[in-house]
Amino acid sequence: MPETMQEMMRETMSETMSEPQTRPYQPIEAYALLSNCEGCALVARDGGIDWACLERFDSDPSFSRLLDRTRGGHFTIRPTERFETTRQYLSRSNILETTFTTQSGFVTLHDFMVGPEGGQRRPLLVRLVASVSGCVPMIAEYRPLAGFAEDAAPLGIEGRRVTAPGCPGLVAEADFAAEGGLAIARFTLEGGQTRGFALYAGTPPETCPDARLLMEETRRAWVLWTEGAAYVGPLADELMRSALVLKGLTYQPTGAMVAAATTSLPEEIGGIRNWDYRFCWIRDACLSFYVLKKFGMTREAESFFGFVTELCEREESRLKPLYSISGDADLEEIRVDHFEGWRGSAPVRHGNEAAEQHQADAYGQVLDLLYLYERLGGTMPEAMREHGARLADISAAHWHEPDAGLWEPRKPEQRYLHAAIMNWVALDRAICLFGERAEWCRERDRIVAHVNGEGLHRDGYYPQYLGGDDVDAALLIAPMVGFPVDEAAFARTVDAVIERLGHGPLVYRYRNDDGLPGHEGTFLLCAFWLVDALLWLGREEEARTRFQALRALQNDVGLYAEEIAEDDTFLGNFPQAFSHLGFIHSALMLDLYEHGGRSAVQGTYADRSLRETKTRRAPTIAGAEAGE
């Protein structure tokens, strides 16, 4: 991250972290992600865990101060005197290191979640605070909340153990006492002293586990995962951070990936565009696993195939756009009215009614990932081949019908051009995978004629939907999937996106009415899609300038939210898989262009994945399996 951004964050921390008892909502960019590929937590720069769904990404939270600063629970470890902080992840891991600087000395805090490597009776989350120099007075504050309960659970404090009904149990190397509804531990660190803190599902053990040993085991597990990386260029560390985010958002028991770690972080401060993203969108997951494969990580996509296979076997007709991480389709949207929302942005939502929409692009995403899998040397199970063919049949029969679109507007369905293009992808990949069938070939050709004929706007660009005037950044992906666009029309579409949806390097998804009051921030994935589109057109210098500007918008530990406001502050759920997959993909596109020019970025996702450069080898399924 650029040094100027790091310096700016240090100044901000110095100003805002001095009065914890009147602590305001922290900026979204103040948070870092912890994960063990089952649950997750967000840690603020002041040592506060303000959000945690420890056992499952979509479970009720144990700490939720992120969404209500007075009611929501938290677990904070910090110095008692004024401090500044700097942070980093330990190399090639999701272990967070925060360094507190005070007048009395320096202290480090390591935060991590423990995966299966921790054993059967493992803690869910561990915090290890250590003296570096000086003598620093510290405080630990523990106040869990059982889900979105209206009242805090009563605390049971027994020396170094704290329990509460429906909440994780805490065991520590420090004595706790009740103070004002919190469990408080006060201690001083000097001379290399350490204190460990561990959270368990249910009743904790009598003594705290060896935090340093668990940290080393956890670090080794993360580092082992990163060894499959196929890219060794100048952005290797930053791309690995984004890959670790995508891995950290993957639910290991089923292979599903959540769109983000949070619910209800707003797209507009004070507005109602606050959604629950702790579910698996088929589209998001396919795109994420595509970039992980291109980056060299293949096992996650294979697990996801199993998840999709089970969905296809259960669903009698069309796939839903999103499911729970265990494959459930009932995601009833419930409002948590007694929570005020981040910075007063209500309502807080649990569940997402977009699961009831029909989004036709999902079939193309699934078949494109299957096609990539086979191109990389994988052998598709017969059941998945049968399901893939059935998805192509659905596209052939229904591509011309209206759908809800990928942006999930809450208004009547339209004939979106993006949906038509992705149905073309479904048919094209099915033909490549399973052979030519008359209806697939016929409808594939009809889609091309439709998009490049009646689909074109009278001014020569591709509009959002048939007969409309509005511009949609989703159309930027058309040549990336190998769709035979009219190049002049696509160039006009790119220019229209820049003119009507652009703000500096940032890009709005669309600017027309979507059936909801208010507005939203710019959408990071669309900004990366614009980089890709410019490269496809041969506008390299423009693409590189935009990419570098977007790269500078990462927070201090390399994370992106879903959206960015025009003043560069983060909006929307965090961290967002879409944003990180976009960053990886654009970086690898630039790498291809640098080594092979415009011709190297043409074709399909699979075509580009198989092209090697001096800094990236082509991944192979068989090679990845042999190395594991």
Tab-separated table of N, CA and C in Angstrom, residues 430-576:
chain	number	residue	atom	x	y	z
A	430	ALA	N	-21.494	-25.273	-23.311
A	430	ALA	CA	-22.129	-26.598	-23.379
A	430	ALA	C	-21.776	-27.297	-24.688
A	431	ILE	N	-21.757	-26.541	-25.780
A	431	ILE	CA	-21.383	-27.116	-27.082
A	431	ILE	C	-19.945	-27.608	-27.045
A	432	CYS	N	-19.066	-26.806	-26.431
A	432	CYS	CA	-17.663	-27.209	-26.326
A	432	CYS	C	-17.493	-28.439	-25.439
A	433	LEU	N	-18.271	-28.534	-24.388
A	433	LEU	CA	-18.120	-29.608	-23.415
A	433	LEU	C	-18.816	-30.900	-23.834
A	434	PHE	N	-20.037	-30.757	-24.368
A	434	PHE	CA	-20.893	-31.931	-24.547
A	434	PHE	C	-21.232	-32.222	-26.012
A	435	GLY	N	-20.744	-31.380	-26.912
A	435	GLY	CA	-21.015	-31.590	-28.327
A	435	GLY	C	-22.172	-30.748	-28.839
A	436	GLU	N	-22.236	-30.631	-30.156
A	436	GLU	CA	-23.265	-29.796	-30.782
A	436	GLU	C	-24.645	-30.443	-30.688
A	437	ARG	N	-25.599	-29.624	-30.299
A	437	ARG	CA	-27.004	-30.022	-30.361
A	437	ARG	C	-27.730	-28.916	-31.115
A	438	ALA	N	-28.651	-29.294	-31.935
A	438	ALA	CA	-29.266	-28.340	-32.858
A	438	ALA	C	-29.844	-27.130	-32.135
A	439	GLU	N	-30.557	-27.399	-31.041
A	439	GLU	CA	-31.212	-26.274	-30.356
A	439	GLU	C	-30.195	-25.363	-29.683
A	440	TRP	N	-29.101	-25.926	-29.191
A	440	TRP	CA	-28.072	-25.094	-28.571
A	440	TRP	C	-27.412	-24.205	-29.620
A	441	CYS	N	-27.050	-24.770	-30.757
A	441	CYS	CA	-26.397	-23.980	-31.803
A	441	CYS	C	-27.347	-22.910	-32.342
A	442	ARG	N	-28.592	-23.271	-32.548
A	442	ARG	CA	-29.564	-22.308	-33.076
A	442	ARG	C	-29.753	-21.131	-32.129
A	443	GLU	N	-29.948	-21.415	-30.842
A	443	GLU	CA	-30.210	-20.334	-29.891
A	443	GLU	C	-28.949	-19.522	-29.596
A	444	ARG	N	-27.797	-20.148	-29.645
A	444	ARG	CA	-26.557	-19.397	-29.479
A	444	ARG	C	-26.428	-18.341	-30.576
A	445	ASP	N	-26.714	-18.717	-31.807
A	445	ASP	CA	-26.628	-17.765	-32.920
A	445	ASP	C	-27.706	-16.685	-32.809
A	446	ARG	N	-28.871	-17.057	-32.341
A	446	ARG	CA	-29.946	-16.075	-32.185
A	446	ARG	C	-29.574	-15.015	-31.145
A	447	ILE	N	-28.873	-15.430	-30.087
A	447	ILE	CA	-28.469	-14.462	-29.064
A	447	ILE	C	-27.488	-13.449	-29.646
A	448	VAL	N	-26.519	-13.905	-30.449
A	448	VAL	CA	-25.569	-12.980	-31.072
A	448	VAL	C	-26.307	-11.987	-31.960
A	449	ALA	N	-27.230	-12.483	-32.764
A	449	ALA	CA	-28.000	-11.596	-33.642
A	449	ALA	C	-28.832	-10.609	-32.827
A	450	HIS	N	-29.379	-11.067	-31.704
A	450	HIS	CA	-30.197	-10.199	-30.848
A	450	HIS	C	-29.355	-9.090	-30.220
A	451	VAL	N	-28.231	-9.440	-29.613
A	451	VAL	CA	-27.415	-8.452	-28.909
A	451	VAL	C	-26.820	-7.442	-29.879
A	452	ASN	N	-26.309	-7.922	-31.025
A	452	ASN	CA	-25.660	-7.034	-31.988
A	452	ASN	C	-26.628	-6.418	-32.988
A	453	GLY	N	-27.908	-6.770	-32.875
A	453	GLY	CA	-28.919	-6.221	-33.759
A	453	GLY	C	-29.885	-5.333	-32.991
A	454	GLU	N	-31.046	-5.880	-32.636
A	454	GLU	CA	-32.044	-5.076	-31.933
A	454	GLU	C	-31.592	-4.649	-30.545
A	455	GLY	N	-30.586	-5.360	-29.989
A	455	GLY	CA	-30.091	-4.977	-28.670
A	455	GLY	C	-29.314	-3.681	-28.665
A	456	LEU	N	-28.706	-3.307	-29.787
A	456	LEU	CA	-27.915	-2.081	-29.847
A	456	LEU	C	-28.795	-0.838	-29.725
A	457	HIS	N	-28.315	0.134	-28.988
A	457	HIS	CA	-28.997	1.420	-28.893
A	457	HIS	C	-28.840	2.176	-30.211
A	458	ARG	N	-29.756	3.060	-30.481
A	458	ARG	CA	-29.682	3.824	-31.734
A	458	ARG	C	-28.414	4.670	-31.832
A	459	ASP	N	-27.796	4.967	-30.674
A	459	ASP	CA	-26.541	5.724	-30.682
A	459	ASP	C	-25.322	4.822	-30.774
A	460	GLY	N	-25.540	3.525	-30.928
A	460	GLY	CA	-24.436	2.635	-31.230
A	460	GLY	C	-23.754	1.985	-30.053
A	461	TYR	N	-24.320	2.028	-28.844
A	461	TYR	CA	-23.724	1.355	-27.681
A	461	TYR	C	-24.663	0.266	-27.187
A	462	TYR	N	-24.146	-0.576	-26.308
A	462	TYR	CA	-24.963	-1.628	-25.706
A	462	TYR	C	-25.648	-1.066	-24.457
A	463	PRO	N	-26.977	-0.992	-24.427
A	463	PRO	CA	-27.686	-0.462	-23.259
A	463	PRO	C	-27.920	-1.549	-22.214
A	464	GLN	N	-28.480	-1.131	-21.093
A	464	GLN	CA	-28.709	-2.068	-19.989
A	464	GLN	C	-29.698	-3.157	-20.370
A	465	TYR	N	-30.789	-2.783	-20.996
A	465	TYR	CA	-31.789	-3.778	-21.382
A	465	TYR	C	-32.412	-3.385	-22.707
A	466	LEU	N	-33.076	-4.328	-23.324
A	466	LEU	CA	-33.650	-4.148	-24.649
A	466	LEU	C	-34.590	-2.947	-24.665
A	467	GLY	N	-34.320	-2.012	-25.574
A	467	GLY	CA	-35.176	-0.839	-25.717
A	467	GLY	C	-34.880	0.286	-24.758
A	468	GLY	N	-33.923	0.118	-23.858
A	468	GLY	CA	-33.616	1.156	-22.884
A	468	GLY	C	-32.521	2.091	-23.362
A	469	ASP	N	-32.343	3.191	-22.621
A	469	ASP	CA	-31.297	4.166	-22.922
A	469	ASP	C	-30.146	4.121	-21.921
A	470	ASP	N	-30.359	3.460	-20.797
A	470	ASP	CA	-29.407	3.534	-19.690
A	470	ASP	C	-28.183	2.667	-19.939
A	471	VAL	N	-27.062	3.107	-19.333
A	471	VAL	CA	-25.785	2.392	-19.454
A	471	VAL	C	-25.611	1.489	-18.239
A	472	ASP	N	-25.034	0.326	-18.448
A	472	ASP	CA	-24.834	-0.644	-17.379
A	472	ASP	C	-23.399	-1.149	-17.452
A	473	ALA	N	-22.647	-1.010	-16.340
A	473	ALA	CA	-21.254	-1.449	-16.323
A	473	ALA	C	-21.121	-2.957	-16.485
A	474	ALA	N	-22.188	-3.705	-16.278
A	474	ALA	CA	-22.112	-5.161	-16.456
A	474	ALA	C	-21.762	-5.544	-17.885
A	475	LEU	N	-22.072	-4.678	-18.863
A	475	LEU	CA	-21.782	-4.995	-20.262
A	475	LEU	C	-20.287	-4.967	-20.561
A	476	LEU	N	-19.486	-4.444	-19.634
A	476	LEU	CA	-18.044	-4.410	-19.831
A	476	LEU	C	-17.433	-5.804	-19.913
A	477	ILE	N	-18.127	-6.806	-19.402
A	477	ILE	CA	-17.553	-8.159	-19.380
A	477	ILE	C	-17.771	-8.902	-20.690
A	478	ALA	N	-18.540	-8.347	-21.619
A	478	ALA	CA	-18.932	-9.094	-22.819
A	478	ALA	C	-17.746	-9.715	-23.552
A	479	PRO	N	-16.704	-8.962	-23.922
A	479	PRO	CA	-15.596	-9.622	-24.634
A	479	PRO	C	-14.751	-10.513	-23.737
A	480	MET	N	-14.807	-10.300	-22.408
A	480	MET	CA	-14.011	-11.134	-21.499
A	480	MET	C	-14.480	-12.582	-21.507
A	481	VAL	N	-15.759	-12.807	-21.810
A	481	VAL	CA	-16.288	-14.171	-21.861
A	481	VAL	C	-16.253	-14.726	-23.274
A	482	GLY	N	-15.638	-13.965	-24.199
A	482	GLY	CA	-15.511	-14.438	-25.568
A	482	GLY	C	-16.707	-14.154	-26.440
A	483	PHE	N	-17.658	-13.342	-25.979
A	483	PHE	CA	-18.839	-13.035	-26.782
A	483	PHE	C	-18.407	-12.201	-27.997
A	484	PRO	N	-18.921	-12.516	-29.180
A	484	PRO	CA	-18.520	-11.791	-30.394
A	484	PRO	C	-19.169	-10.410	-30.494
A	485	VAL	N	-18.656	-9.471	-29.719
A	485	VAL	CA	-19.202	-8.122	-29.730
A	485	VAL	C	-18.837	-7.411	-31.029
A	486	ASP	N	-19.617	-6.418	-31.370
A	486	ASP	CA	-19.238	-5.466	-32.402
A	486	ASP	C	-18.226	-4.520	-31.764
A	487	GLU	N	-16.977	-4.517	-32.248
A	487	GLU	CA	-15.926	-3.787	-31.552
A	487	GLU	C	-16.212	-2.296	-31.463
A	488	ALA	N	-16.734	-1.712	-32.532
A	488	ALA	CA	-17.046	-0.278	-32.493
A	488	ALA	C	-18.133	0.004	-31.464
A	489	ALA	N	-19.141	-0.866	-31.400
A	489	ALA	CA	-20.215	-0.683	-30.420
A	489	ALA	C	-19.682	-0.845	-29.010
A	490	PHE	N	-18.768	-1.798	-28.827
A	490	PHE	CA	-18.218	-1.993	-27.490
A	490	PHE	C	-17.371	-0.793	-27.078
A	491	ALA	N	-16.585	-0.239	-27.998
A	491	ALA	CA	-15.794	0.954	-27.682
A	491	ALA	C	-16.698	2.108	-27.278
A	492	ARG	N	-17.825	2.269	-27.980
A	492	ARG	CA	-18.767	3.333	-27.603
A	492	ARG	C	-19.388	3.043	-26.236
A	493	THR	N	-19.606	1.766	-25.924
A	493	THR	CA	-20.144	1.397	-24.610
A	493	THR	C	-19.154	1.758	-23.509
A	494	VAL	N	-17.874	1.450	-23.720
A	494	VAL	CA	-16.846	1.787	-22.745
A	494	VAL	C	-16.803	3.297	-22.520
A	495	ASP	N	-16.840	4.075	-23.601
A	495	ASP	CA	-16.803	5.533	-23.460
A	495	ASP	C	-18.051	6.043	-22.748
A	496	ALA	N	-19.205	5.420	-22.997
A	496	ALA	CA	-20.432	5.827	-22.323
A	496	ALA	C	-20.365	5.517	-20.831
A	497	VAL	N	-19.766	4.380	-20.478
A	497	VAL	CA	-19.594	4.043	-19.067
A	497	VAL	C	-18.711	5.080	-18.384
A	498	ILE	N	-17.601	5.449	-19.021
A	498	ILE	CA	-16.695	6.438	-18.433
A	498	ILE	C	-17.408	7.773	-18.270
A	499	GLU	N	-18.142	8.178	-19.285
A	499	GLU	CA	-18.792	9.491	-19.263
A	499	GLU	C	-19.964	9.543	-18.300
A	500	ARG	N	-20.796	8.506	-18.267
A	500	ARG	CA	-22.053	8.568	-17.529
A	500	ARG	C	-22.015	7.843	-16.183
A	501	LEU	N	-21.069	6.910	-16.015
A	501	LEU	CA	-20.996	6.159	-14.762
A	501	LEU	C	-19.686	6.372	-14.016
A	502	GLY	N	-18.737	7.046	-14.626
A	502	GLY	CA	-17.420	7.180	-14.035
A	502	GLY	C	-17.295	8.346	-13.072
A	503	HIS	N	-16.403	8.170	-12.083
A	503	HIS	CA	-15.978	9.249	-11.180
A	503	HIS	C	-14.493	9.025	-10.929
A	504	GLY	N	-13.641	9.719	-11.674
A	504	GLY	CA	-12.220	9.422	-11.606
A	504	GLY	C	-11.997	7.976	-12.014
A	505	PRO	N	-11.232	7.209	-11.230
A	505	PRO	CA	-11.018	5.800	-11.569
A	505	PRO	C	-12.192	4.904	-11.173
A	506	LEU	N	-13.153	5.461	-10.457
A	506	LEU	CA	-14.264	4.681	-9.926
A	506	LEU	C	-15.422	4.629	-10.915
A	507	VAL	N	-16.293	3.637	-10.740
A	507	VAL	CA	-17.385	3.408	-11.675
A	507	VAL	C	-18.636	3.005	-10.900
A	508	TYR	N	-19.750	3.644	-11.223
A	508	TYR	CA	-21.047	3.204	-10.704
A	508	TYR	C	-21.554	2.030	-11.540
A	509	ARG	N	-22.340	1.171	-10.924
A	509	ARG	CA	-22.922	0.055	-11.673
A	509	ARG	C	-23.884	0.573	-12.742
A	510	TYR	N	-24.722	1.522	-12.346
A	510	TYR	CA	-25.754	2.129	-13.190
A	510	TYR	C	-26.178	3.398	-12.461
A	511	ARG	N	-26.910	4.252	-13.100
A	511	ARG	CA	-27.379	5.478	-12.437
A	511	ARG	C	-28.886	5.649	-12.566
A	512	ASN	N	-29.581	4.695	-13.165
A	512	ASN	CA	-31.025	4.817	-13.356
A	512	ASN	C	-31.784	4.263	-12.160
A	513	ASP	N	-33.082	4.473	-12.151
A	513	ASP	CA	-33.944	4.024	-11.056
A	513	ASP	C	-33.902	2.504	-10.919
A	514	ASP	N	-33.770	2.040	-9.666
A	514	ASP	CA	-33.757	0.597	-9.412
A	514	ASP	C	-34.862	0.163	-8.467
A	515	GLY	N	-35.829	1.042	-8.259
A	515	GLY	CA	-36.957	0.690	-7.416
A	515	GLY	C	-36.748	0.936	-5.941
A	516	LEU	N	-35.611	1.533	-5.572
A	516	LEU	CA	-35.304	1.804	-4.167
A	516	LEU	C	-35.020	3.291	-3.979
A	517	PRO	N	-35.360	3.842	-2.816
A	517	PRO	CA	-35.023	5.237	-2.558
A	517	PRO	C	-33.528	5.417	-2.311
A	518	GLY	N	-33.035	6.623	-2.505
A	518	GLY	CA	-31.644	6.923	-2.235
A	518	GLY	C	-30.740	6.512	-3.379
A	519	HIS	N	-29.449	6.402	-3.075
A	519	HIS	CA	-28.466	6.043	-4.095
A	519	HIS	C	-27.374	5.218	-3.435
A	520	GLU	N	-26.354	4.855	-4.200
A	520	GLU	CA	-25.289	4.006	-3.681
A	520	GLU	C	-23.936	4.575	-4.076
A	521	GLY	N	-22.869	3.977	-3.536
A	521	GLY	CA	-21.530	4.377	-3.911
A	521	GLY	C	-21.087	3.721	-5.206
A	522	THR	N	-19.875	4.033	-5.625
A	522	THR	CA	-19.319	3.372	-6.801
A	522	THR	C	-19.005	1.922	-6.461
A	523	PHE	N	-19.026	1.074	-7.492
A	523	PHE	CA	-18.899	-0.363	-7.297
A	523	PHE	C	-17.520	-0.792	-7.769
A	524	LEU	N	-16.700	-1.301	-6.849
A	524	LEU	CA	-15.296	-1.558	-7.168
A	524	LEU	C	-15.106	-2.573	-8.292
A	525	LEU	N	-15.905	-3.637	-8.296
A	525	LEU	CA	-15.732	-4.641	-9.345
A	525	LEU	C	-15.893	-4.015	-10.719
A	526	CYS	N	-16.845	-3.094	-10.861
A	526	CYS	CA	-17.074	-2.453	-12.156
A	526	CYS	C	-15.866	-1.617	-12.574
A	527	ALA	N	-15.185	-1.008	-11.610
A	527	ALA	CA	-13.984	-0.239	-11.928
A	527	ALA	C	-12.888	-1.155	-12.459
A	528	PHE	N	-12.773	-2.360	-11.891
A	528	PHE	CA	-11.800	-3.318	-12.410
A	528	PHE	C	-12.235	-3.878	-13.762
A	529	TRP	N	-13.539	-4.085	-13.954
A	529	TRP	CA	-14.033	-4.510	-15.263
A	529	TRP	C	-13.673	-3.483	-16.345
A	530	LEU	N	-13.714	-2.208	-15.981
A	530	LEU	CA	-13.353	-1.172	-16.946
A	530	LEU	C	-11.870	-1.277	-17.320
A	531	VAL	N	-11.020	-1.566	-16.358
A	531	VAL	CA	-9.600	-1.795	-16.656
A	531	VAL	C	-9.463	-2.912	-17.679
A	532	ASP	N	-10.165	-4.018	-17.457
A	532	ASP	CA	-10.091	-5.163	-18.370
A	532	ASP	C	-10.583	-4.784	-19.767
A	533	ALA	N	-11.693	-4.053	-19.822
A	533	ALA	CA	-12.268	-3.672	-21.105
A	533	ALA	C	-11.320	-2.764	-21.891
A	534	LEU	N	-10.673	-1.843	-21.200
A	534	LEU	CA	-9.723	-0.954	-21.869
A	534	LEU	C	-8.548	-1.739	-22.439
A	535	LEU	N	-8.079	-2.736	-21.699
A	535	LEU	CA	-7.002	-3.577	-22.216
A	535	LEU	C	-7.459	-4.339	-23.454
A	536	TRP	N	-8.659	-4.859	-23.430
A	536	TRP	CA	-9.184	-5.594	-24.580
A	536	TRP	C	-9.216	-4.702	-25.812
A	537	LEU	N	-9.492	-3.410	-25.608
A	537	LEU	CA	-9.526	-2.450	-26.717
A	537	LEU	C	-8.142	-1.934	-27.100
A	538	GLY	N	-7.101	-2.317	-26.337
A	538	GLY	CA	-5.754	-1.860	-26.629
A	538	GLY	C	-5.391	-0.525	-26.006
A	539	ARG	N	-6.212	-0.034	-25.066
A	539	ARG	CA	-5.957	1.262	-24.425
A	539	ARG	C	-5.175	1.031	-23.127
A	540	GLU	N	-3.932	0.573	-23.304
A	540	GLU	CA	-3.131	0.093	-22.178
A	540	GLU	C	-2.812	1.184	-21.168
A	541	GLU	N	-2.347	2.328	-21.627
A	541	GLU	CA	-1.930	3.375	-20.694
A	541	GLU	C	-3.089	3.812	-19.803
A	542	GLU	N	-4.254	3.968	-20.398
A	542	GLU	CA	-5.444	4.348	-19.642
A	542	GLU	C	-5.800	3.273	-18.616
A	543	ALA	N	-5.685	2.012	-19.032
A	543	ALA	CA	-6.002	0.906	-18.124
A	543	ALA	C	-5.037	0.887	-16.949
A	544	ARG	N	-3.744	1.048	-17.212
A	544	ARG	CA	-2.755	1.005	-16.133
A	544	ARG	C	-2.936	2.166	-15.159
A	545	THR	N	-3.245	3.333	-15.660
A	545	THR	CA	-3.465	4.493	-14.785
A	545	THR	C	-4.640	4.240	-13.853
A	546	ARG	N	-5.720	3.714	-14.389
A	546	ARG	CA	-6.893	3.415	-13.557
A	546	ARG	C	-6.575	2.320	-12.539
A	547	PHE	N	-5.861	1.289	-12.962
A	547	PHE	CA	-5.542	0.204	-12.041
A	547	PHE	C	-4.700	0.708	-10.869
A	548	GLN	N	-3.708	1.517	-11.127
A	548	GLN	CA	-2.864	2.029	-10.048
A	548	GLN	C	-3.666	2.885	-9.079
A	549	ALA	N	-4.615	3.655	-9.590
A	549	ALA	CA	-5.462	4.463	-8.709
A	549	ALA	C	-6.351	3.580	-7.838
A	550	LEU	N	-6.867	2.499	-8.393
A	550	LEU	CA	-7.701	1.573	-7.622
A	550	LEU	C	-6.858	0.816	-6.598
A	551	ARG	N	-5.661	0.459	-6.979
A	551	ARG	CA	-4.762	-0.234	-6.067
A	551	ARG	C	-4.501	0.603	-4.825
A	552	ALA	N	-4.403	1.916	-4.986
A	552	ALA	CA	-4.120	2.811	-3.857
A	552	ALA	C	-5.294	2.943	-2.897
A	553	LEU	N	-6.465	2.407	-3.265
A	553	LEU	CA	-7.647	2.541	-2.419
A	553	LEU	C	-7.813	1.399	-1.423
A	554	GLN	N	-6.921	0.411	-1.434
A	554	GLN	CA	-6.955	-0.626	-0.403
A	554	GLN	C	-6.785	0.015	0.971
A	555	ASN	N	-7.330	-0.628	1.999
A	555	ASN	CA	-7.043	-0.116	3.344
A	555	ASN	C	-5.630	-0.520	3.759
A	556	ASP	N	-5.254	-0.241	4.987
A	556	ASP	CA	-3.862	-0.427	5.400
A	556	ASP	C	-3.418	-1.881	5.423
A	557	VAL	N	-4.355	-2.830	5.415
A	557	VAL	CA	-3.976	-4.249	5.366
A	557	VAL	C	-4.413	-4.906	4.059
A	558	GLY	N	-4.664	-4.094	3.021
A	558	GLY	CA	-4.891	-4.620	1.686
A	558	GLY	C	-6.283	-5.119	1.398
A	559	LEU	N	-7.297	-4.615	2.123
A	559	LEU	CA	-8.665	-5.096	1.935
A	559	LEU	C	-9.524	-4.046	1.225
A	560	TYR	N	-10.527	-4.547	0.495
A	560	TYR	CA	-11.503	-3.708	-0.190
A	560	TYR	C	-12.908	-3.996	0.335
A	561	ALA	N	-13.738	-2.958	0.352
A	561	ALA	CA	-15.173	-3.138	0.593
A	561	ALA	C	-15.877	-3.350	-0.743
A	562	GLU	N	-17.197	-3.409	-0.687
A	562	GLU	CA	-17.997	-3.563	-1.900
A	562	GLU	C	-17.979	-2.288	-2.738
A	563	GLU	N	-18.128	-1.149	-2.076
A	563	GLU	CA	-18.274	0.126	-2.766
A	563	GLU	C	-17.359	1.178	-2.147
A	564	ILE	N	-17.139	2.248	-2.890
A	564	ILE	CA	-16.350	3.373	-2.405
A	564	ILE	C	-17.100	4.659	-2.728
A	565	ALA	N	-17.221	5.520	-1.724
A	565	ALA	CA	-17.867	6.810	-1.930
A	565	ALA	C	-16.953	7.733	-2.737
A	566	GLU	N	-17.493	8.826	-3.208
A	566	GLU	CA	-16.696	9.732	-4.024
A	566	GLU	C	-15.590	10.413	-3.239
A	567	ASP	N	-15.662	10.354	-1.891
A	567	ASP	CA	-14.556	10.880	-1.078
A	567	ASP	C	-13.569	9.777	-0.684
A	568	ASP	N	-13.657	8.612	-1.314
A	568	ASP	CA	-12.756	7.465	-1.144
A	568	ASP	C	-12.985	6.676	0.134
A	569	THR	N	-14.022	6.966	0.912
A	569	THR	CA	-14.335	6.148	2.079
A	569	THR	C	-15.094	4.896	1.635
A	570	PHE	N	-14.986	3.829	2.453
A	570	PHE	CA	-15.599	2.550	2.115
A	570	PHE	C	-17.094	2.554	2.420
A	571	LEU	N	-17.843	1.855	1.582
A	571	LEU	CA	-19.268	1.625	1.781
A	571	LEU	C	-19.571	0.158	1.464
A	572	GLY	N	-20.687	-0.329	2.000
A	572	GLY	CA	-21.136	-1.677	1.679
A	572	GLY	C	-20.435	-2.742	2.504
A	573	ASN	N	-20.853	-3.977	2.293
A	573	ASN	CA	-20.358	-5.077	3.109
A	573	ASN	C	-18.875	-5.330	2.845
A	574	PHE	N	-18.220	-5.935	3.869
A	574	PHE	CA	-16.758	-5.914	3.922
A	574	PHE	C	-16.219	-7.158	4.608
A	575	PRO	N	-15.056	-7.676	4.141
A	575	PRO	CA	-14.505	-7.428	2.812
A	575	PRO	C	-15.335	-8.146	1.768
A	576	GLN	N	-15.308	-7.640	0.553
A	576	GLN	CA	-16.192	-8.104	-0.511
A	576	GLN	C	-15.433	-8.993	-1.492
